[in-house]
């Protein structure tokens, strides 16, 4: 066995795992307690932050990413970064019914015979 | 090249097959155990990336509809059982702890302990599924399962805005997402049981595939942690939607 | 040709008794069906995708025949819909996506990096089985009446209203998706971990780089479409309404999720093609690929940017126009790395020692057709012109220039280029050239008229156009071209199979190429290399090729034509 030569063979002392587990339990309680409070618009932020911290603890310590090669880091991060790319779709939902009126001074150079673009038309 | 011509192709093939069966810890395509272990870990992470994206699409759908129908989500999520959800979160986090101990003891080559912790992990997984089963069963009973028999009634105390926004179809949408996401997660738990149980038995028996090196256990554990991470997000998103 | 000269050179192996290699290592059916040898799996993939290509091609033939008349002459409305759906589903999920990666990537990535096999040989075999199971589902769906939603499965039609075999077809695509995920994971790990000593990242052939980029797209995108299609099935079975506006869902969400994968899927199809072209252009110009680093990074850039442009499929689908603008600009950005590749390939040919063997003809066709396909893409990524051109034959022509003119040209080029290595036999060069030229002519005749059709406003997926009978001439031209194209695809089947039995034996390096795969015997032994190679040269360093040292020195003087 080549234990100490390689990072992923690195054996953590068991108290690291116990500490992480205790932290997770504290955060679990915190998750519930936080859900009962009202932070206004920060409600979701608080809930998700706690979840992210919990996930990070699991990923970094239980899944040993913290002690892994750079390659593992990259792949572990890539999944979550790409997951966020999906949320580009929200650009659509937030602006789908948005109407920006044309500048007031602007006049068409020629008189259009067709009906002008009305407010109900979102430009699809 | 050194093989005699008279031995023929068949001989070499059987030799290759035999070599594959008795390959010891290192498979024929790898140079050494280091390369093999690193390959397995990278491969596992690449697989987990696909898993993240797999659930990712559902999380996007969840976010879109929660943004679109906030009151529906608030009203419908009240039908979920928070204590049970909380218990399940506790169980899964604990099982993650157990499985990491299994890896730890496997690294130290203490096979019995490793197998024990794996069995405890599987026990947690069963506990999780049983509780989930109770939850699902209750939903069946009250008609909160999407499909032809779906029913949903707002409590009379609901706000007028809620009464306007919440329809049966939209509530069904919430439960559709709930069942799709927790169901997919549940399938992953089930697969986890199907992976961890044989693994534990093989470790106990000293099967060379799993005791030559701890990497198989580590890979199974990575998968199990991922299942845990998904639940870490599912729990607050479904059970603890802020009421305000 | 240069090949004949090189053939006379002594081959390293002793040619007296039949040499042992991966093809004759064992002969039983089981030795193929349960093989974990990446080369044999690649051959099984080759055979299966050619069968699916034929199925998709027959469907295309029906479509083209139908369109010769403005009123339709043979297919009912329903059957026409099923025919173009069959064509799309089979060609995309069962031919284009696995084509180059699963056949040539599978065969040549381990060889090009000096490995004995892929990192996970059993996963590789599993991927072939998943592909076949997925394919069987699709075929079953076809036999049980077909599916009429188009390959895009747009909701709510697919999830609520279509009366055809949507579920079975989706299951087929779903399972095939896992097959390509398995391939992607395998390639990534192999390229990261299995490179021979000295084979640094910037000594990798660009073919390997492009497959790395492709694999990233596969593992990041495919799961999204898998779960999306699964949701369609769930919605169809349980009527949940995630995508049905009547039940509160948003059909555009389906399109977001679908195109999040399916636009990058276009790059799954074309990036391996671009990788093949890098090899061909370099080999047949006897030059290092111009701007190696830029070409390598442009693959990665295409893979990354490819995920940011999906909305250009939805400009008129009800997507926010502000979001549309963003997607439009990002789509233009993809043109940059694509153009880098085309320019660098052209610069590689410039002042190269070009020999127009048939793979090179395919590569040249690729350059022209890919450029046209890419440039017409810009019309479609501009919102204003897209409103006019969406869902017309302009779109059809555009993506066929990329998919057929690009990806399939590259596939055919790769097939001819690596055929000697895979089978140990040379094909008849004259026939090869004829097929390549026919393909170029037939292809342009088929699809160039469709640009005009689209511009004149002929919508795709309609089989009547009697309100515009003047369009018939273009459709007839297109059908005539498709006939030539079919001939061009049939020809290789005959002469390649012929060459298996009667073709002259190939030397280990008939083209004088520089890749590692050419430094072992043809066909290679099961272990690929007698001993693990140690790489001390840069990619495309032709002075390092053993057989070519002399020629390279000669080339320092004014080039003289080689061979007769």
CSV table of N, CA, C and O in Angstrom, one decimal, chain B residues 1 3-5 8-10 12-13 20 27-31 35 38-40 42-43 46-47 49-50 53-54 57-58 60-61 64-65 68-69 146-148 169-170 172-173 176-177 180 184, chain C residues 17 20 24-26 31 36 116-122 174 178 181 185 189 193-194 219-220 223-224 226-228 231 238-243 246-250 253 257 260 527 530 532:
chain,number,residue,atom,x,y,z
B,1,UNK,N,3.8,-11.8,-29.2
B,1,UNK,CA,4.8,-12.2,-30.2
B,1,UNK,C,5.5,-13.5,-29.8
B,1,UNK,O,5.8,-14.3,-30.7
B,3,UNK,N,4.3,-16.0,-28.3
B,3,UNK,CA,3.4,-17.2,-28.3
B,3,UNK,C,3.6,-18.0,-29.6
B,3,UNK,O,3.8,-17.4,-30.7
B,4,UNK,N,3.7,-19.3,-29.5
B,4,UNK,CA,3.9,-20.1,-30.6
B,4,UNK,C,2.8,-20.0,-31.6
B,4,UNK,O,1.6,-19.9,-31.3
B,5,UNK,N,3.2,-20.1,-32.9
B,5,UNK,CA,2.2,-20.0,-33.9
B,5,UNK,C,1.2,-21.1,-33.8
B,5,UNK,O,0.0,-21.0,-34.1
B,8,UNK,N,-2.1,-20.8,-31.8
B,8,UNK,CA,-3.3,-20.2,-32.5
B,8,UNK,C,-3.9,-19.1,-31.7
B,8,UNK,O,-3.6,-18.8,-30.6
B,9,UNK,N,-4.9,-18.5,-32.4
B,9,UNK,CA,-5.5,-17.3,-31.9
B,9,UNK,C,-6.3,-17.6,-30.7
B,9,UNK,O,-6.4,-16.8,-29.7
B,10,UNK,N,-7.0,-18.8,-30.7
B,10,UNK,CA,-7.9,-19.1,-29.6
B,10,UNK,C,-7.1,-19.1,-28.2
B,10,UNK,O,-7.6,-18.6,-27.2
B,12,UNK,N,-4.5,-17.5,-27.4
B,12,UNK,CA,-4.2,-16.2,-26.9
B,12,UNK,C,-5.4,-15.5,-26.3
B,12,UNK,O,-5.4,-14.8,-25.3
B,13,UNK,N,-6.5,-15.8,-26.9
B,13,UNK,CA,-7.8,-15.1,-26.4
B,13,UNK,C,-8.1,-15.7,-25.0
B,13,UNK,O,-8.3,-14.9,-24.1
B,20,UNK,N,-7.7,-11.5,-17.5
B,20,UNK,CA,-8.6,-10.5,-17.1
B,20,UNK,C,-9.3,-11.0,-15.7
B,20,UNK,O,-9.5,-10.1,-14.9
B,27,UNK,N,-6.5,-3.4,-13.5
B,27,UNK,CA,-7.0,-3.9,-14.7
B,27,UNK,C,-6.0,-3.8,-15.8
B,27,UNK,O,-5.1,-2.9,-15.7
B,28,UNK,N,-6.2,-4.5,-16.9
B,28,UNK,CA,-5.2,-4.6,-17.9
B,28,UNK,C,-4.9,-3.3,-18.6
B,28,UNK,O,-3.8,-3.0,-19.1
B,29,UNK,N,-5.9,-2.4,-18.6
B,29,UNK,CA,-5.7,-1.2,-19.4
B,29,UNK,C,-4.9,-0.1,-18.6
B,29,UNK,O,-4.5,0.9,-19.2
B,30,UNK,N,-4.7,-0.4,-17.3
B,30,UNK,CA,-4.0,0.6,-16.5
B,30,UNK,C,-2.5,0.2,-16.3
B,30,UNK,O,-2.2,-1.0,-16.3
B,31,UNK,N,-1.7,1.2,-16.0
B,31,UNK,CA,-0.3,0.9,-15.7
B,31,UNK,C,-0.1,0.4,-14.3
B,31,UNK,O,0.6,-0.5,-14.0
B,35,UNK,N,-3.0,5.0,-11.1
B,35,UNK,CA,-3.7,5.5,-12.3
B,35,UNK,C,-5.1,5.0,-12.3
B,35,UNK,O,-6.0,5.7,-12.6
B,38,UNK,N,-7.2,6.9,-9.6
B,38,UNK,CA,-7.5,8.3,-10.0
B,38,UNK,C,-8.6,8.3,-11.1
B,38,UNK,O,-9.5,9.1,-11.1
B,39,UNK,N,-8.4,7.3,-12.0
B,39,UNK,CA,-9.4,7.2,-13.1
B,39,UNK,C,-10.8,7.0,-12.5
B,39,UNK,O,-11.8,7.6,-13.0
B,40,UNK,N,-10.9,6.1,-11.6
B,40,UNK,CA,-12.2,5.7,-11.0
B,40,UNK,C,-12.8,7.0,-10.3
B,40,UNK,O,-14.0,7.2,-10.5
B,42,UNK,N,-12.1,10.2,-10.9
B,42,UNK,CA,-12.5,11.2,-11.9
B,42,UNK,C,-13.8,10.7,-12.6
B,42,UNK,O,-14.7,11.5,-12.8
B,43,UNK,N,-13.8,9.5,-13.0
B,43,UNK,CA,-15.0,8.9,-13.7
B,43,UNK,C,-16.2,9.1,-12.8
B,43,UNK,O,-17.3,9.5,-13.3
B,46,UNK,N,-17.3,12.7,-12.9
B,46,UNK,CA,-17.9,13.0,-14.1
B,46,UNK,C,-19.3,12.5,-14.1
B,46,UNK,O,-20.3,13.2,-14.6
B,47,UNK,N,-19.5,11.3,-13.6
B,47,UNK,CA,-20.9,10.7,-13.5
B,47,UNK,C,-21.8,11.6,-12.6
B,47,UNK,O,-22.9,11.9,-12.9
B,49,UNK,N,-21.5,14.7,-12.1
B,49,UNK,CA,-21.8,15.9,-12.9
B,49,UNK,C,-23.1,15.7,-13.7
B,49,UNK,O,-24.0,16.5,-13.7
B,50,UNK,N,-23.2,14.5,-14.3
B,50,UNK,CA,-24.4,14.2,-15.1
B,50,UNK,C,-25.6,14.1,-14.1
B,50,UNK,O,-26.7,14.6,-14.5
B,53,UNK,N,-26.8,17.6,-13.3
B,53,UNK,CA,-27.6,18.2,-14.4
B,53,UNK,C,-29.0,17.5,-14.6
B,53,UNK,O,-30.0,18.1,-15.0
B,54,UNK,N,-29.0,16.2,-14.3
B,54,UNK,CA,-30.2,15.4,-14.3
B,54,UNK,C,-31.2,16.0,-13.4
B,54,UNK,O,-32.4,16.3,-13.8
B,57,UNK,N,-32.5,20.0,-14.2
B,57,UNK,CA,-33.6,20.4,-15.0
B,57,UNK,C,-34.9,20.5,-14.2
B,57,UNK,O,-35.7,21.4,-14.3
B,58,UNK,N,-35.0,19.6,-13.2
B,58,UNK,CA,-36.2,19.6,-12.4
B,58,UNK,C,-36.1,20.8,-11.4
B,58,UNK,O,-37.2,21.4,-11.2
B,60,UNK,N,-34.9,23.6,-12.1
B,60,UNK,CA,-35.3,24.8,-12.9
B,60,UNK,C,-36.8,24.9,-13.0
B,60,UNK,O,-37.4,25.9,-12.8
B,61,UNK,N,-37.4,23.7,-13.3
B,61,UNK,CA,-38.8,23.7,-13.5
B,61,UNK,C,-39.5,24.1,-12.1
B,61,UNK,O,-40.4,24.9,-12.1
B,64,UNK,N,-39.1,27.9,-11.8
B,64,UNK,CA,-40.0,28.7,-12.7
B,64,UNK,C,-41.4,28.7,-12.1
B,64,UNK,O,-42.0,29.8,-12.0
B,65,UNK,N,-41.9,27.6,-11.7
B,65,UNK,CA,-43.3,27.6,-11.2
B,65,UNK,C,-43.5,28.2,-9.8
B,65,UNK,O,-44.5,28.7,-9.5
B,68,UNK,N,-43.6,31.7,-10.6
B,68,UNK,CA,-44.9,32.0,-11.3
B,68,UNK,C,-46.1,32.0,-10.3
B,68,UNK,O,-47.0,32.8,-10.4
B,69,UNK,N,-46.1,30.9,-9.5
B,69,UNK,CA,-47.3,30.7,-8.6
B,69,UNK,C,-46.9,30.7,-7.2
B,69,UNK,O,-47.0,29.6,-6.5
B,146,UNK,N,-51.0,13.3,-8.3
B,146,UNK,CA,-51.4,13.8,-9.7
B,146,UNK,C,-52.0,12.7,-10.5
B,146,UNK,O,-51.5,11.5,-10.4
B,147,UNK,N,-53.0,13.0,-11.2
B,147,UNK,CA,-53.6,12.0,-12.0
B,147,UNK,C,-55.1,12.3,-12.0
B,147,UNK,O,-55.6,13.3,-11.5
B,148,UNK,N,-55.9,11.3,-12.5
B,148,UNK,CA,-57.4,11.5,-12.6
B,148,UNK,C,-58.0,11.8,-11.2
B,148,UNK,O,-59.1,12.4,-11.2
B,169,UNK,N,-55.5,22.6,-10.9
B,169,UNK,CA,-54.5,22.3,-11.8
B,169,UNK,C,-53.1,22.7,-11.3
B,169,UNK,O,-52.1,22.0,-11.4
B,170,UNK,N,-53.1,24.0,-10.8
B,170,UNK,CA,-51.8,24.5,-10.3
B,170,UNK,C,-51.3,23.7,-9.1
B,170,UNK,O,-50.1,23.5,-8.9
B,172,UNK,N,-51.9,20.7,-8.6
B,172,UNK,CA,-51.5,19.4,-9.1
B,172,UNK,C,-50.0,19.6,-9.7
B,172,UNK,O,-49.2,18.7,-9.6
B,173,UNK,N,-49.8,20.8,-10.2
B,173,UNK,CA,-48.4,21.0,-10.7
B,173,UNK,C,-47.4,20.9,-9.6
B,173,UNK,O,-46.4,20.3,-9.8
B,176,UNK,N,-47.1,17.4,-8.7
B,176,UNK,CA,-46.4,16.8,-9.8
B,176,UNK,C,-44.9,16.9,-9.6
B,176,UNK,O,-44.1,16.0,-9.7
B,177,UNK,N,-44.4,18.2,-9.4
B,177,UNK,CA,-43.0,18.4,-9.2
B,177,UNK,C,-42.5,17.7,-7.9
B,177,UNK,O,-41.4,17.1,-7.9
B,180,UNK,N,-42.2,14.1,-8.8
B,180,UNK,CA,-41.2,13.9,-9.7
B,180,UNK,C,-39.8,14.0,-9.0
B,180,UNK,O,-38.9,13.1,-9.2
B,184,UNK,N,-37.7,10.7,-8.0
B,184,UNK,CA,-36.4,10.5,-8.7
B,184,UNK,C,-35.4,10.3,-7.6
B,184,UNK,O,-34.5,9.4,-7.7
C,17,UNK,N,3.6,-15.5,-41.8
C,17,UNK,CA,2.3,-16.2,-41.3
C,17,UNK,C,1.3,-15.2,-40.9
C,17,UNK,O,1.7,-14.0,-40.6
C,20,UNK,N,-1.2,-11.9,-35.9
C,20,UNK,CA,-2.4,-11.8,-35.0
C,20,UNK,C,-2.8,-10.4,-34.8
C,20,UNK,O,-1.9,-9.5,-34.6
C,24,UNK,N,-8.6,-11.0,-35.8
C,24,UNK,CA,-8.6,-12.4,-35.8
C,24,UNK,C,-8.1,-13.0,-34.5
C,24,UNK,O,-7.8,-14.2,-34.4
C,25,UNK,N,-8.2,-12.2,-33.4
C,25,UNK,CA,-7.8,-12.7,-32.1
C,25,UNK,C,-8.8,-13.8,-31.7
C,25,UNK,O,-8.4,-14.7,-31.0
C,26,UNK,N,-10.0,-13.7,-32.1
C,26,UNK,CA,-11.0,-14.7,-31.8
C,26,UNK,C,-12.1,-14.6,-32.8
C,26,UNK,O,-12.3,-13.5,-33.4
C,31,UNK,N,-17.3,-13.6,-28.8
C,31,UNK,CA,-16.0,-12.8,-28.7
C,31,UNK,C,-16.3,-11.4,-29.2
C,31,UNK,O,-15.5,-10.5,-28.9
C,36,UNK,N,-14.5,-6.5,-24.7
C,36,UNK,CA,-14.3,-5.2,-24.0
C,36,UNK,C,-13.2,-4.4,-24.8
C,36,UNK,O,-12.8,-3.4,-24.3
C,116,UNK,N,-3.8,1.4,-23.9
C,116,UNK,CA,-4.2,0.0,-24.3
C,116,UNK,C,-5.7,-0.1,-24.6
C,116,UNK,O,-6.1,-0.9,-25.3
C,117,UNK,N,-6.4,0.7,-23.9
C,117,UNK,CA,-7.9,0.6,-24.1
C,117,UNK,C,-8.4,1.9,-23.4
C,117,UNK,O,-7.7,2.7,-22.9
C,118,UNK,N,-9.8,2.1,-23.5
C,118,UNK,CA,-10.4,3.2,-22.8
C,118,UNK,C,-10.3,2.9,-21.3
C,118,UNK,O,-10.0,1.7,-20.9
C,119,UNK,N,-10.6,3.9,-20.5
C,119,UNK,CA,-10.4,3.7,-19.0
C,119,UNK,C,-11.4,2.6,-18.5
C,119,UNK,O,-11.1,1.9,-17.6
C,120,UNK,N,-12.6,2.6,-19.1
C,120,UNK,CA,-13.6,1.7,-18.6
C,120,UNK,C,-14.2,0.8,-19.7
C,120,UNK,O,-15.3,1.1,-20.2
C,121,UNK,N,-13.5,-0.2,-20.0
C,121,UNK,CA,-13.9,-1.0,-21.2
C,121,UNK,C,-15.3,-1.6,-21.0
C,121,UNK,O,-16.1,-1.7,-22.0
C,122,UNK,N,-15.7,-2.0,-19.8
C,122,UNK,CA,-17.0,-2.7,-19.7
C,122,UNK,C,-18.1,-1.6,-19.8
C,122,UNK,O,-19.1,-1.9,-20.4
C,174,UNK,N,-34.2,8.4,-24.7
C,174,UNK,CA,-33.7,8.4,-23.3
C,174,UNK,C,-32.6,7.4,-23.0
C,174,UNK,O,-31.6,7.8,-22.5
C,178,UNK,N,-28.2,7.7,-22.3
C,178,UNK,CA,-27.3,7.1,-21.4
C,178,UNK,C,-26.1,6.5,-22.0
C,178,UNK,O,-25.0,6.4,-21.5
C,181,UNK,N,-23.8,9.3,-22.6
C,181,UNK,CA,-23.2,9.7,-21.4
C,181,UNK,C,-22.1,8.7,-21.0
C,181,UNK,O,-21.0,9.2,-20.6
C,185,UNK,N,-18.2,10.0,-20.4
C,185,UNK,CA,-17.4,9.8,-19.2
C,185,UNK,C,-16.1,9.0,-19.5
C,185,UNK,O,-15.0,9.4,-19.1
C,189,UNK,N,-12.3,10.5,-18.9
C,189,UNK,CA,-11.3,9.8,-18.0
C,189,UNK,C,-10.1,9.3,-18.8
C,189,UNK,O,-8.9,9.5,-18.3
C,193,UNK,N,-6.4,10.5,-18.0
C,193,UNK,CA,-5.6,9.6,-17.1
C,193,UNK,C,-4.8,8.6,-17.9
C,193,UNK,O,-3.9,7.9,-17.3
C,194,UNK,N,-5.1,8.4,-19.2
C,194,UNK,CA,-4.5,7.2,-19.9
C,194,UNK,C,-3.4,7.6,-20.9
C,194,UNK,O,-3.0,6.8,-21.7
C,219,UNK,N,-21.7,15.1,-21.2
C,219,UNK,CA,-22.1,14.9,-19.8
C,219,UNK,C,-22.8,16.0,-19.2
C,219,UNK,O,-23.5,15.9,-18.2
C,220,UNK,N,-22.6,17.3,-19.7
C,220,UNK,CA,-23.3,18.4,-19.1
C,220,UNK,C,-24.7,18.6,-19.7
C,220,UNK,O,-25.6,19.1,-19.0
C,223,UNK,N,-28.1,14.8,-19.7
C,223,UNK,CA,-29.0,14.5,-18.6
C,223,UNK,C,-30.2,15.4,-18.6
C,223,UNK,O,-31.3,15.0,-18.2
C,224,UNK,N,-30.0,16.7,-19.0
C,224,UNK,CA,-31.1,17.6,-19.0
C,224,UNK,C,-32.2,17.2,-19.9
C,224,UNK,O,-33.4,17.2,-19.6
C,226,UNK,N,-32.6,14.3,-21.0
C,226,UNK,CA,-33.2,13.0,-20.6
C,226,UNK,C,-34.3,13.2,-19.6
C,226,UNK,O,-35.4,12.7,-19.8
C,227,UNK,N,-34.1,14.1,-18.6
C,227,UNK,CA,-35.1,14.3,-17.6
C,227,UNK,C,-36.3,15.0,-18.2
C,227,UNK,O,-37.5,14.8,-17.8
C,228,UNK,N,-36.0,15.9,-19.2
C,228,UNK,CA,-37.1,16.6,-19.8
C,228,UNK,C,-38.0,15.7,-20.6
C,228,UNK,O,-39.3,15.8,-20.5
C,231,UNK,N,-40.1,13.9,-18.3
C,231,UNK,CA,-41.3,14.7,-17.8
C,231,UNK,C,-42.4,14.6,-18.9
C,231,UNK,O,-43.6,14.6,-18.5
C,238,UNK,N,-49.8,10.8,-16.8
C,238,UNK,CA,-50.5,11.3,-15.6
C,238,UNK,C,-51.2,12.6,-15.8
C,238,UNK,O,-52.0,13.0,-14.9
C,239,UNK,N,-51.0,13.3,-16.9
C,239,UNK,CA,-51.6,14.6,-17.2
C,239,UNK,C,-51.3,15.6,-16.0
C,239,UNK,O,-52.2,16.2,-15.5
C,240,UNK,N,-50.1,15.7,-15.7
C,240,UNK,CA,-49.7,16.6,-14.6
C,240,UNK,C,-49.8,18.1,-15.1
C,240,UNK,O,-50.3,19.0,-14.4
C,241,UNK,N,-49.4,18.3,-16.3
C,241,UNK,CA,-49.5,19.7,-16.8
C,241,UNK,C,-48.2,20.5,-16.6
C,241,UNK,O,-48.4,21.8,-16.5
C,242,UNK,N,-47.1,19.9,-16.5
C,242,UNK,CA,-45.9,20.7,-16.3
C,242,UNK,C,-45.6,21.6,-17.5
C,242,UNK,O,-45.2,22.7,-17.5
C,243,UNK,N,-46.0,21.1,-18.7
C,243,UNK,CA,-45.7,21.8,-19.9
C,243,UNK,C,-47.0,22.2,-20.7
C,243,UNK,O,-47.0,22.7,-21.8
C,246,UNK,N,-52.8,24.7,-20.6
C,246,UNK,CA,-54.2,24.5,-20.1
C,246,UNK,C,-54.2,24.2,-18.6
C,246,UNK,O,-55.2,24.5,-17.9
C,247,UNK,N,-53.2,23.5,-18.2
C,247,UNK,CA,-53.1,23.0,-16.8
C,247,UNK,C,-52.2,23.9,-16.0
C,247,UNK,O,-51.7,23.5,-14.9
C,248,UNK,N,-51.8,25.1,-16.5
C,248,UNK,CA,-51.0,26.0,-15.7
C,248,UNK,C,-49.5,25.9,-16.0
C,248,UNK,O,-48.7,26.6,-15.5
C,249,UNK,N,-49.1,24.9,-16.9
C,249,UNK,CA,-47.7,24.8,-17.2
C,249,UNK,C,-47.3,25.8,-18.3
C,249,UNK,O,-48.1,26.5,-18.8
C,250,UNK,N,-46.0,25.7,-18.6
C,250,UNK,CA,-45.4,26.6,-19.6
C,250,UNK,C,-44.7,25.8,-20.7
C,250,UNK,O,-43.7,25.2,-20.5
C,253,UNK,N,-41.1,26.4,-21.3
C,253,UNK,CA,-40.1,25.8,-20.4
C,253,UNK,C,-39.6,24.5,-21.0
C,253,UNK,O,-38.4,24.2,-20.9
C,257,UNK,N,-35.6,23.7,-21.8
C,257,UNK,CA,-34.9,22.6,-21.3
C,257,UNK,C,-34.4,21.7,-22.5
C,257,UNK,O,-33.3,21.2,-22.5
C,260,UNK,N,-31.6,23.5,-24.2
C,260,UNK,CA,-30.4,23.5,-23.4
C,260,UNK,C,-29.5,22.3,-23.7
C,260,UNK,O,-28.2,22.5,-23.7
C,527,UNK,N,-3.8,-5.3,-27.9
C,527,UNK,CA,-3.2,-4.4,-27.0
C,527,UNK,C,-2.8,-3.0,-27.6
C,527,UNK,O,-2.2,-2.2,-26.9
C,530,UNK,N,2.8,-2.9,-29.2
C,530,UNK,CA,3.6,-3.9,-28.7
C,530,UNK,C,4.2,-3.5,-27.3
C,530,UNK,O,4.2,-4.3,-26.4
C,532,UNK,N,4.2,0.2,-24.6
C,532,UNK,CA,3.7,1.5,-24.4
C,532,UNK,C,4.6,2.5,-25.1
C,532,UNK,O,5.8,2.6,-24.8
